[in-house]
Short mmCIF file of C-alpha atoms in Angstrom, two decimals:
data_model
loop_
_atom_site.label_atom_id
_atom_site.label_comp_id
_atom_site.label_asym_id
_atom_site.label_seq_id
_atom_site.Cartn_x
_atom_site.Cartn_y
_atom_site.Cartn_z
CA MET A 109 -28.03 1.71 -1.65
CA LYS A 110 -25.95 -1.32 -2.61
CA LYS A 111 -25.98 -2.38 -6.20
CA GLU A 112 -24.90 -5.91 -7.03
CA GLN A 113 -23.73 -6.13 -10.61
CA SER A 114 -23.89 -9.88 -10.91
CA LEU A 115 -24.85 -12.87 -8.78
CA ALA A 116 -21.55 -14.48 -9.80
CA THR A 117 -19.28 -11.85 -8.23
CA PRO A 118 -18.02 -12.10 -4.65
CA TYR A 119 -18.08 -8.29 -4.45
CA LEU A 120 -20.68 -5.64 -3.73
CA GLN A 121 -20.14 -2.71 -6.11
CA PHE A 122 -20.67 0.97 -5.32
CA ASN A 123 -20.39 4.01 -7.53
CA ARG A 124 -18.92 7.17 -6.05
CA GLN A 125 -22.23 8.57 -4.85
CA GLN A 126 -23.38 5.30 -3.28
CA TRP A 127 -20.07 4.89 -1.45
CA ALA A 128 -20.00 8.51 -0.25
CA ALA A 129 -23.45 8.05 1.34
CA LEU A 130 -21.92 5.45 3.66
CA ARG A 131 -19.90 8.13 5.45
CA ASP A 132 -22.89 8.45 7.82
CA SER A 133 -21.93 11.81 9.35
CA VAL A 134 -18.39 10.79 10.28
CA PRO A 135 -16.57 14.13 10.81
CA LEU A 136 -13.58 15.11 8.71
CA THR A 137 -10.71 15.52 11.17
CA LEU A 138 -8.05 16.58 8.66
CA THR A 139 -7.47 20.14 7.51
CA GLU A 140 -6.76 21.04 3.89
CA GLU A 141 -3.13 21.78 4.83
CA GLU A 142 -2.76 18.32 6.40
CA ILE A 143 -4.21 16.69 3.28
CA ILE A 144 -1.74 18.58 1.08
CA ASN A 145 1.09 17.23 3.24
CA LEU A 146 -0.23 13.68 2.97
CA LYS A 147 -0.74 13.48 -0.78
CA GLY A 148 1.81 12.19 -3.28
CA ILE A 149 3.88 14.31 -5.65
CA ASN A 150 1.68 13.63 -8.64
CA GLU A 151 -1.80 13.48 -7.16
CA ASP A 152 -4.78 15.78 -6.95
CA LEU A 153 -6.39 15.15 -3.59
CA SER A 154 -9.26 17.33 -2.43
CA LEU A 155 -11.26 17.60 0.77
CA ASP A 156 -14.20 16.18 -1.20
CA GLU A 157 -12.17 13.09 -2.15
CA VAL A 158 -11.24 12.49 1.47
CA ALA A 159 -14.82 13.05 2.67
CA GLN A 160 -16.53 10.98 -0.05
CA ILE A 161 -14.08 8.08 -0.37
CA TYR A 162 -11.72 7.81 2.58
CA LEU A 163 -14.06 8.68 5.44
CA PRO A 164 -16.51 5.87 4.53
CA LEU A 165 -13.50 3.55 4.21
CA SER A 166 -12.17 4.54 7.64
CA ARG A 167 -15.67 3.98 9.08
CA LEU A 168 -15.77 0.49 7.57
CA LEU A 169 -12.30 -0.33 8.88
CA ASN A 170 -13.30 0.88 12.33
CA PHE A 171 -16.21 -1.58 12.28
CA TYR A 172 -13.94 -4.43 11.19
CA PHE A 173 -11.36 -3.55 13.84
CA SER A 174 -14.00 -3.43 16.58
CA SER A 175 -15.35 -6.78 15.43
CA ASN A 176 -11.85 -8.22 15.63
CA LEU A 177 -11.50 -6.98 19.20
CA ARG A 178 -14.76 -8.72 20.12
CA ARG A 179 -13.53 -11.94 18.52
CA GLN A 180 -10.31 -11.73 20.57
CA ALA A 181 -12.39 -11.19 23.72
CA VAL A 182 -14.43 -14.31 22.94
CA LEU A 183 -11.25 -16.35 22.57
CA GLU A 184 -9.88 -15.00 25.85
CA GLN A 185 -13.14 -15.84 27.60
CA PHE A 186 -13.02 -19.37 26.20
CA LEU A 187 -9.39 -19.88 27.24
CA GLY A 188 -9.76 -18.08 30.57
CA THR A 189 -6.79 -15.84 29.80
CA ASN A 190 -5.96 -12.18 29.54
CA GLY A 191 -4.51 -12.16 26.06
CA GLN A 192 -1.88 -9.78 24.76
CA ARG A 193 -2.75 -7.13 22.22
CA ILE A 194 -2.63 -8.50 18.67
CA PRO A 195 -2.31 -5.79 16.01
CA TYR A 196 -4.86 -5.64 13.21
CA ILE A 197 -3.03 -5.63 9.86
CA ILE A 198 -4.37 -3.71 6.88
CA GLY A 199 -2.60 -4.45 3.58
CA ILE A 200 -2.58 -1.93 0.71
CA ALA A 201 -1.50 -3.16 -2.73
CA GLY A 202 -1.52 -1.87 -6.30
CA SER A 203 0.72 -0.69 -9.10
CA VAL A 204 3.62 1.72 -8.97
CA ALA A 205 2.27 5.31 -9.34
CA VAL A 206 -1.33 4.40 -8.42
CA GLY A 207 -1.23 6.24 -5.09
CA LYS A 208 -0.82 3.42 -2.55
CA SER A 209 1.37 5.55 -0.30
CA THR A 210 -1.13 8.40 -0.20
CA THR A 211 -3.95 5.96 0.60
CA ALA A 212 -1.83 4.47 3.39
CA ARG A 213 -0.91 7.84 4.90
CA LEU A 214 -4.51 9.06 4.73
CA LEU A 215 -5.85 5.96 6.44
CA GLN A 216 -3.19 6.17 9.13
CA ALA A 217 -4.18 9.78 9.84
CA LEU A 218 -7.93 9.11 9.79
CA LEU A 219 -7.89 5.87 11.82
CA SER A 220 -5.64 7.36 14.50
CA ARG A 221 -8.13 10.24 14.99
CA TRP A 222 -11.15 8.14 15.83
CA PRO A 223 -12.39 8.88 19.38
CA GLU A 224 -10.62 5.78 20.70
CA HIS A 225 -7.23 7.35 19.72
CA ARG A 226 -5.81 4.12 18.44
CA LYS A 227 -2.13 3.68 17.74
CA VAL A 228 -1.70 3.21 13.99
CA GLU A 229 1.70 2.42 12.45
CA LEU A 230 2.65 2.40 8.77
CA ILE A 231 5.31 0.24 7.12
CA THR A 232 6.12 -0.12 3.42
CA THR A 233 7.51 -3.36 2.04
CA ASP A 234 10.25 -1.43 0.17
CA GLY A 235 12.52 -1.91 3.17
CA PHE A 236 12.36 -5.66 2.57
CA LEU A 237 13.81 -5.43 -0.93
CA HIS A 238 17.22 -7.02 -1.24
CA PRO A 239 19.93 -4.31 -1.14
CA ASN A 240 21.13 -3.11 -4.54
CA HIS A 241 24.45 -4.93 -4.26
CA VAL A 242 22.58 -8.22 -3.86
CA LEU A 243 20.26 -7.42 -6.78
CA GLN A 244 23.29 -6.53 -8.91
CA GLU A 245 25.04 -9.79 -8.01
CA ARG A 246 21.92 -11.71 -9.03
CA GLY A 247 21.28 -9.67 -12.17
CA LEU A 248 17.95 -8.42 -10.81
CA MET A 249 18.28 -4.63 -10.90
CA LYS A 250 15.80 -4.49 -13.78
CA LYS A 251 13.47 -6.73 -11.79
CA LYS A 252 13.32 -4.50 -8.73
CA GLY A 253 9.81 -4.81 -7.29
CA PHE A 254 9.29 -8.26 -8.82
CA PRO A 255 8.80 -11.16 -6.36
CA LEU A 256 12.42 -12.32 -6.73
CA SER A 257 13.75 -8.94 -5.57
CA TYR A 258 12.32 -9.21 -2.04
CA ASP A 259 13.75 -10.86 1.04
CA MET A 260 10.49 -12.69 1.61
CA HIS A 261 11.76 -14.70 4.58
CA ASN A 262 12.55 -11.47 6.44
CA LEU A 263 9.23 -9.86 5.48
CA VAL A 264 7.24 -12.91 6.56
CA ARG A 265 9.23 -13.04 9.81
CA PHE A 266 8.36 -9.39 10.43
CA VAL A 267 4.59 -9.76 9.93
CA SER A 268 4.60 -13.07 11.84
CA GLU A 269 6.23 -11.40 14.86
CA ILE A 270 3.78 -8.48 14.63
CA LYS A 271 0.86 -10.90 14.56
CA SER A 272 2.26 -12.91 17.45
CA GLY A 273 2.09 -9.81 19.65
CA ALA A 274 5.86 -9.36 20.03
CA PRO A 275 6.57 -6.21 22.09
CA LYS A 276 9.14 -4.80 19.64
CA VAL A 277 9.65 -5.68 15.97
CA MET A 278 12.16 -3.96 13.68
CA ALA A 279 11.54 -3.14 10.02
CA PRO A 280 14.40 -2.14 7.70
CA GLN A 281 14.15 1.30 6.13
CA TYR A 282 14.33 2.21 2.44
CA SER A 283 15.38 5.50 0.83
CA HIS A 284 13.86 6.53 -2.49
CA LEU A 285 16.62 9.14 -2.74
CA ILE A 286 19.45 6.59 -2.87
CA TYR A 287 17.09 3.93 -4.31
CA ASP A 288 18.31 1.38 -1.79
CA VAL A 289 17.78 -0.12 1.65
CA ILE A 290 19.52 2.06 4.25
CA PRO A 291 22.20 -0.01 6.03
CA ASP A 292 21.57 -0.55 9.74
CA ARG A 293 18.54 1.72 9.91
CA TYR A 294 15.30 0.30 11.29
CA LYS A 295 11.88 1.44 12.40
CA VAL A 296 10.80 -0.11 15.68
CA ILE A 297 7.16 -1.18 15.86
CA GLU A 298 5.82 -1.57 19.41
CA GLN A 299 2.45 -3.31 19.53
CA PRO A 300 0.24 -0.87 17.62
CA ASP A 301 -3.50 -1.34 17.53
CA ILE A 302 -3.36 -1.25 13.74
CA LEU A 303 -0.47 -1.80 11.33
CA ILE A 304 -0.87 -0.59 7.75
CA LEU A 305 1.42 -2.55 5.43
CA GLU A 306 1.78 -0.94 2.00
CA GLY A 307 3.53 -2.43 -0.99
CA LEU A 308 3.40 -4.07 -4.38
CA ASN A 309 3.48 -7.56 -2.94
CA VAL A 310 1.19 -7.65 0.10
CA LEU A 311 -1.46 -9.76 -1.68
CA GLN A 312 0.95 -12.21 -3.27
CA SER A 313 0.91 -15.82 -2.11
CA GLY A 314 2.63 -19.14 -2.77
CA MET A 315 1.78 -19.27 -6.46
CA ASP A 316 3.68 -16.01 -6.93
CA TYR A 317 6.87 -17.46 -5.45
CA PRO A 318 7.31 -20.90 -7.06
CA HIS A 319 11.09 -20.57 -6.58
CA ASP A 320 10.68 -20.24 -2.81
CA PRO A 321 9.95 -23.33 -0.70
CA HIS A 322 8.56 -21.08 2.04
CA ARG A 323 4.87 -21.84 2.48
CA VAL A 324 3.68 -18.92 4.59
CA PHE A 325 3.25 -15.50 2.99
CA VAL A 326 2.44 -11.93 3.96
CA SER A 327 -1.15 -12.29 2.74
CA ASP A 328 -1.71 -15.02 5.35
CA PHE A 329 -1.35 -12.43 8.13
CA VAL A 330 -3.37 -9.58 6.62
CA ASP A 331 -6.79 -9.01 8.23
CA PHE A 332 -8.17 -6.61 5.63
CA SER A 333 -6.67 -5.85 2.22
CA ILE A 334 -7.16 -2.96 -0.18
CA TYR A 335 -6.18 -2.98 -3.85
CA VAL A 336 -5.83 0.49 -5.39
CA ASP A 337 -6.66 0.06 -9.08
CA ALA A 338 -6.60 2.16 -12.27
CA PRO A 339 -6.49 1.49 -16.03
CA GLU A 340 -2.94 0.83 -17.24
CA THR A 341 -3.03 3.79 -19.65
CA LEU A 342 -3.58 6.12 -16.69
CA LEU A 343 -0.93 4.38 -14.62
CA GLN A 344 1.64 4.86 -17.38
CA ASP A 345 0.71 8.54 -17.72
CA TRP A 346 0.95 9.04 -13.95
CA TYR A 347 4.31 7.27 -13.84
CA ILE A 348 5.75 9.47 -16.60
CA SER A 349 4.34 12.63 -15.03
CA ARG A 350 5.80 11.68 -11.65
CA PHE A 351 9.17 10.94 -13.28
CA LEU A 352 9.21 14.43 -14.83
CA LYS A 353 8.39 16.05 -11.48
CA PHE A 354 11.12 14.05 -9.76
CA ARG A 355 13.50 15.16 -12.53
CA GLN A 356 12.83 18.77 -11.56
CA GLY A 357 12.95 18.04 -7.83
CA ALA A 358 14.43 14.99 -6.09
CA PHE A 359 16.66 13.96 -9.02
CA SER A 360 18.47 17.31 -8.80
CA ASP A 361 19.92 16.26 -5.42
CA PRO A 362 23.53 15.12 -6.03
CA ASP A 363 22.92 12.17 -3.68
CA SER A 364 19.99 10.93 -5.77
CA TYR A 365 20.47 7.58 -7.48
CA PHE A 366 18.77 9.14 -10.52
CA HIS A 367 20.76 12.40 -10.48
CA HIS A 368 22.01 11.71 -14.02
CA TYR A 369 18.44 12.15 -15.27
CA ALA A 370 18.08 15.68 -13.86
CA GLN A 371 19.66 17.50 -16.81
CA LEU A 372 17.92 15.57 -19.57
CA PRO A 373 15.70 17.43 -22.04
CA GLU A 374 12.03 16.75 -21.35
CA SER A 375 11.52 14.76 -24.56
CA GLU A 376 14.39 12.43 -23.67
CA ALA A 377 13.13 12.11 -20.08
CA VAL A 378 9.68 11.11 -21.36
CA GLU A 379 11.28 8.50 -23.62
CA ILE A 380 13.30 7.04 -20.74
CA ALA A 381 10.31 7.01 -18.38
CA THR A 382 8.18 5.30 -21.02
CA GLY A 383 10.86 2.67 -21.47
CA LEU A 384 11.15 2.10 -17.71
CA TRP A 385 7.39 1.67 -17.50
CA LYS A 386 7.20 -0.83 -20.35
CA GLU A 387 10.31 -2.82 -19.43
CA ILE A 388 9.89 -2.91 -15.63
CA ASN A 389 6.84 -1.42 -13.94
CA GLY A 390 4.19 -2.22 -16.54
CA LEU A 391 5.57 -5.74 -16.89
CA ASN A 392 5.54 -6.24 -13.13
CA LEU A 393 1.96 -4.97 -13.03
CA THR A 394 0.63 -7.43 -15.60
CA GLN A 395 2.70 -10.41 -14.46
CA ASN A 396 2.70 -10.11 -10.68
CA ILE A 397 0.51 -7.34 -9.24
CA LEU A 398 -2.73 -7.25 -11.23
CA PRO A 399 -3.32 -11.02 -10.82
CA THR A 400 -3.59 -10.44 -7.04
CA ARG A 401 -6.37 -7.84 -7.33
CA GLU A 402 -9.28 -10.25 -6.85
CA ARG A 403 -7.80 -11.46 -3.55
CA ALA A 404 -8.44 -8.05 -1.96
CA SER A 405 -11.15 -7.37 0.59
CA LEU A 406 -11.82 -4.05 -1.14
CA ILE A 407 -10.90 -2.69 -4.58
CA MET A 408 -10.79 1.07 -5.21
CA THR A 409 -10.78 1.95 -8.91
CA LYS A 410 -9.50 5.38 -9.91
CA GLY A 411 -10.20 7.47 -12.96
CA SER A 412 -8.55 10.69 -14.10
CA ASN A 413 -6.99 12.99 -11.47
CA HIS A 414 -6.72 10.03 -9.08
CA ALA A 415 -10.42 10.33 -8.24
CA VAL A 416 -11.99 7.06 -7.10
CA GLU A 417 -14.95 6.20 -9.34
CA CYS A 418 -15.89 2.75 -8.07
CA VAL A 419 -15.49 0.71 -4.90
CA ARG A 420 -15.91 -3.05 -4.72
CA LEU A 421 -16.28 -4.65 -1.30
CA ARG A 422 -16.05 -8.39 -0.75
CA LYS A 423 -19.31 -9.83 0.54
#
């Protein structure tokens, strides 16, 4: 079943059919309507994709989570204590427009529906971006999403408190409509069984923040990490297509940060989106995101229509 491509790689590699076979009769607990509600604005996501790719992944994660519970029980037995619940953190990284958010929402829905009815929370790292006024003061608006644009001390504090078993931890909230952190709005996380942390930077470590003397990073607290991958040509196409759909939808809202793009002719919108990709998102991908890919526990590589063609699992 498993096909190792090279003795030199730390990963086991599976094509779509090999990976799908690892579902092992796990039932699909989501309806087609629920899947439509979970998918992103620019993604094709079918029942087959969920059954063949995400159900085997949820089965694997369930095994890892159960193993982690047994490890905690061993430690408690050794110490003679009744330990507090320590959430299991799953990190999901990858480029803008690759479908990280859809992957995160799907896994949250699937993992919470296992027979054990585990509590699964989802947080994106967008809320830990510096507010726009800070980015403007520092001349970083065109570097939004780059390592410098995040309040890393606050993000590390958040995951550290989660991993310490704190009863309540607050995460700042971000609005894609106003393209900014929402002042004084937080999501309270109360000791979930599993926390899914989704963002561009969840696999970044010290070498990605040479300007920051802090020596502990988000990746130090992640138990299992997923990198959602795709060729850059596809990523650029998906980004432009998503931009055009936002132009017809969300950008038309007068409160949208990008409202001024709503009335642009399509050709001009494509030109602007292409420029934004090349100057910001594509640059961030090659400089800061893609170099973290090989740190992931599992790499999902997509082809056209957001269909996963290959899965690599760390040995």
